[in-house]
Amino acid sequence: MDLSNLASIVKESRNLTALVFPLPDVAGCVDYAITEAGETLDAILREKRTGDKRNNVKDSDERKESGQCGYMIASAMIQIPNCPMETPNAGGSVYTVLQDLCSYRQLPGADWLTYALADWAFACNANGWNATDLLIDTCTAFEYKHLPELFEAGA
């Protein structure tokens, strides 16, 4: 699986928002990706386990949270010189993404991030989402939030 297109989408967006939306270091990006993967799982639980007693006030969106997870994985990868962008791995879920990210934090190596992004893309496709489109949507949402003037009428 070639991941270079996914990384390029995020890199272009990060370059656009660099002055108003700072890029955390690699470890910070990985930790944020872990939290976004957790929020993805939270959204899944909220949708599938409606009878559980919990704070259900939160409006959660599995696709949105997953997009933010992929965004942060790619944000880490674009900072690593010669980060592998190809992997034969194809298969994954939110659980394998979490496993890959936690493995990176325990034993840093760019391959873990490559696996995480590949597993993320596979999980997106398994949910019926195009991973490329989801990253574009996620980048657009961040750009709109941090650079609204780009989206104003006539701009």
C-alpha positions as a Markdown table, in Angstrom:
| # | Residue | x | y | z |
|---|---|---|---|---|
| 1 | Met | 0.0 | 0.0 | 0.0 |
| 2 | Asp | 1.4 | 3.4 | -1.0 |
| 3 | Leu | 0.7 | 6.0 | 1.7 |
| 4 | Ser | 2.6 | 8.9 | 0.1 |
| 5 | Asn | -0.6 | 10.5 | -1.2 |
| 6 | Leu | -2.2 | 10.5 | 2.2 |
| 7 | Ala | 1.0 | 12.1 | 3.7 |
| 8 | Ser | 1.1 | 14.7 | 1.0 |
| 9 | Ile | -2.5 | 15.8 | 1.6 |
| 10 | Val | -1.7 | 16.4 | 5.3 |
| 11 | Lys | 1.7 | 18.0 | 4.5 |
| 12 | Glu | 0.1 | 20.5 | 2.1 |
| 13 | Ser | -2.5 | 21.4 | 4.7 |
| 14 | Arg | 0.1 | 21.7 | 7.5 |
| 15 | Asn | 2.1 | 24.0 | 5.3 |
| 16 | Leu | -0.9 | 26.2 | 4.8 |
| 17 | Thr | -1.8 | 26.4 | 8.5 |
| 18 | Ala | 1.7 | 26.5 | 9.9 |
| 19 | Leu | 1.5 | 30.0 | 11.3 |
| 20 | Val | -1.8 | 29.5 | 13.1 |
| 21 | Phe | -1.9 | 25.8 | 13.9 |
| 22 | Pro | 1.5 | 24.7 | 15.0 |
| 23 | Leu | 2.7 | 21.2 | 14.2 |
| 24 | Pro | 3.6 | 19.2 | 17.4 |
| 25 | Asp | 6.7 | 17.1 | 17.4 |
| 26 | Val | 6.5 | 13.5 | 16.3 |
| 27 | Ala | 5.9 | 12.1 | 19.8 |
| 28 | Gly | 3.2 | 14.7 | 20.4 |
| 29 | Cys | 1.5 | 13.9 | 17.1 |
| 30 | Val | 1.6 | 10.2 | 18.0 |
| 31 | Asp | 0.0 | 10.9 | 21.4 |
| 32 | Tyr | -2.7 | 13.0 | 19.8 |
| 33 | Ala | -3.3 | 10.2 | 17.3 |
| 34 | Ile | -3.7 | 7.8 | 20.2 |
| 35 | Thr | -6.3 | 10.1 | 21.8 |
| 36 | Glu | -8.1 | 10.5 | 18.4 |
| 37 | Ala | -8.2 | 6.7 | 18.0 |
| 38 | Gly | -9.7 | 6.5 | 21.5 |
| 39 | Glu | -12.3 | 9.1 | 20.6 |
| 40 | Thr | -13.1 | 7.0 | 17.5 |
| 41 | Leu | -13.7 | 4.0 | 19.7 |
| 42 | Asp | -15.8 | 6.2 | 22.0 |
| 43 | Ala | -18.0 | 7.2 | 19.1 |
| 44 | Ile | -18.4 | 3.5 | 18.1 |
| 45 | Leu | -19.4 | 2.6 | 21.6 |
| 46 | Arg | -21.9 | 5.5 | 21.8 |
| 47 | Glu | -23.5 | 4.3 | 18.6 |
| 48 | Lys | -23.6 | 0.6 | 19.4 |
| 49 | Arg | -24.2 | 0.6 | 23.1 |
| 50 | Thr | -26.9 | 3.1 | 23.6 |
| 51 | Gly | -28.2 | 1.3 | 26.7 |
| 52 | Asp | -25.0 | 1.8 | 28.7 |
| 53 | Lys | -25.2 | 4.3 | 31.6 |
| 54 | Arg | -22.7 | 7.0 | 30.7 |
| 55 | Asn | -22.5 | 10.7 | 29.8 |
| 56 | Asn | -24.3 | 10.6 | 26.4 |
| 57 | Val | -24.5 | 14.4 | 26.1 |
| 58 | Lys | -21.4 | 14.4 | 23.9 |
| 59 | Asp | -22.0 | 14.6 | 20.2 |
| 60 | Ser | -19.6 | 12.2 | 18.6 |
| 61 | Asp | -18.9 | 11.3 | 15.0 |
| 62 | Glu | -16.9 | 8.2 | 14.3 |
| 63 | Arg | -15.9 | 9.4 | 10.8 |
| 64 | Lys | -14.7 | 12.8 | 12.0 |
| 65 | Glu | -12.7 | 11.3 | 14.9 |
| 66 | Ser | -11.2 | 8.7 | 12.6 |
| 67 | Gly | -10.2 | 11.5 | 10.2 |
| 68 | Gln | -8.4 | 13.4 | 12.9 |
| 69 | Cys | -6.6 | 10.2 | 13.9 |
| 70 | Gly | -5.3 | 9.7 | 10.4 |
| 71 | Tyr | -4.4 | 13.4 | 10.2 |
| 72 | Met | -2.2 | 13.1 | 13.3 |
| 73 | Ile | -0.5 | 9.9 | 12.1 |
| 74 | Ala | 0.4 | 11.6 | 8.8 |
| 75 | Ser | 1.5 | 14.7 | 10.8 |
| 76 | Ala | 4.0 | 12.6 | 12.6 |
| 77 | Met | 5.2 | 10.8 | 9.5 |
| 78 | Ile | 5.9 | 14.0 | 7.5 |
| 79 | Gln | 8.4 | 15.0 | 10.1 |
| 80 | Ile | 10.5 | 11.8 | 9.8 |
| 81 | Pro | 13.2 | 11.9 | 7.1 |
| 82 | Asn | 12.8 | 9.0 | 4.7 |
| 83 | Cys | 9.8 | 7.7 | 6.6 |
| 84 | Pro | 8.6 | 4.5 | 4.7 |
| 85 | Met | 5.5 | 5.3 | 2.6 |
| 86 | Glu | 5.0 | 1.7 | 1.4 |
| 87 | Thr | 3.9 | -1.3 | 3.3 |
| 88 | Pro | 2.6 | -4.7 | 2.3 |
| 89 | Asn | 0.4 | -4.7 | 5.4 |
| 90 | Ala | -3.3 | -4.5 | 4.5 |
| 91 | Gly | -5.7 | -5.0 | 7.3 |
| 92 | Gly | -6.7 | -3.3 | 10.4 |
| 93 | Ser | -9.2 | -1.6 | 12.8 |
| 94 | Val | -9.1 | 1.0 | 15.4 |
| 95 | Tyr | -7.6 | -1.6 | 17.7 |
| 96 | Thr | -4.6 | -2.3 | 15.4 |
| 97 | Val | -4.1 | 1.4 | 14.9 |
| 98 | Leu | -3.9 | 1.9 | 18.6 |
| 99 | Gln | -1.5 | -1.1 | 18.9 |
| 100 | Asp | 0.7 | 0.3 | 16.2 |
| 101 | Leu | 0.8 | 3.8 | 17.8 |
| 102 | Cys | 1.4 | 2.5 | 21.3 |
| 103 | Ser | 4.2 | 0.2 | 19.9 |
| 104 | Tyr | 5.8 | 3.4 | 18.4 |
| 105 | Arg | 5.7 | 5.1 | 21.8 |
| 106 | Gln | 7.3 | 2.0 | 23.4 |
| 107 | Leu | 9.9 | 1.3 | 20.7 |
| 108 | Pro | 10.1 | 4.3 | 18.3 |
| 109 | Gly | 10.6 | 3.3 | 14.7 |
| 110 | Ala | 9.0 | 4.8 | 11.6 |
| 111 | Asp | 7.7 | 1.5 | 10.5 |
| 112 | Trp | 5.1 | 1.5 | 13.3 |
| 113 | Leu | 3.7 | 4.8 | 11.9 |
| 114 | Thr | 3.6 | 3.3 | 8.4 |
| 115 | Tyr | 1.7 | 0.4 | 9.7 |
| 116 | Ala | -0.6 | 2.7 | 11.7 |
| 117 | Leu | -1.5 | 4.8 | 8.7 |
| 118 | Ala | -2.0 | 1.7 | 6.5 |
| 119 | Asp | -4.2 | 0.1 | 9.2 |
| 120 | Trp | -6.1 | 3.3 | 9.5 |
| 121 | Ala | -6.7 | 3.5 | 5.7 |
| 122 | Phe | -7.9 | -0.1 | 5.7 |
| 123 | Ala | -10.3 | 0.6 | 8.6 |
| 124 | Cys | -11.6 | 3.6 | 6.8 |
| 125 | Asn | -12.3 | 1.5 | 3.7 |
| 126 | Ala | -13.9 | -1.2 | 5.8 |
| 127 | Asn | -16.3 | 1.4 | 7.1 |
| 128 | Gly | -17.2 | 2.6 | 3.6 |
| 129 | Trp | -15.1 | 5.7 | 3.7 |
| 130 | Asn | -12.5 | 6.6 | 1.2 |
| 131 | Ala | -9.3 | 7.4 | 3.2 |
| 132 | Thr | -8.1 | 10.0 | 0.8 |
| 133 | Asp | -11.5 | 11.8 | 0.8 |
| 134 | Leu | -11.6 | 11.6 | 4.6 |
| 135 | Leu | -8.2 | 13.2 | 5.0 |
| 136 | Ile | -9.1 | 16.0 | 2.5 |
| 137 | Asp | -12.3 | 16.6 | 4.5 |
| 138 | Thr | -10.3 | 16.6 | 7.8 |
| 139 | Cys | -7.7 | 19.0 | 6.4 |
| 140 | Thr | -10.4 | 21.3 | 5.1 |
| 141 | Ala | -12.1 | 21.4 | 8.5 |
| 142 | Phe | -8.9 | 22.4 | 10.2 |
| 143 | Glu | -8.2 | 25.0 | 7.6 |
| 144 | Tyr | -11.7 | 26.4 | 7.9 |
| 145 | Lys | -11.3 | 26.5 | 11.7 |
| 146 | His | -7.9 | 28.1 | 11.7 |
| 147 | Leu | -8.0 | 30.2 | 8.5 |
| 148 | Pro | -11.6 | 31.1 | 8.0 |
| 149 | Glu | -10.6 | 34.0 | 5.8 |
| 150 | Leu | -9.8 | 31.5 | 3.1 |
| 151 | Phe | -13.4 | 30.5 | 2.9 |
| 152 | Glu | -15.1 | 33.9 | 3.2 |
| 153 | Ala | -17.1 | 35.0 | 0.2 |
| 154 | Gly | -15.0 | 36.6 | -2.5 |
| 155 | Ala | -11.7 | 35.4 | -0.9 |
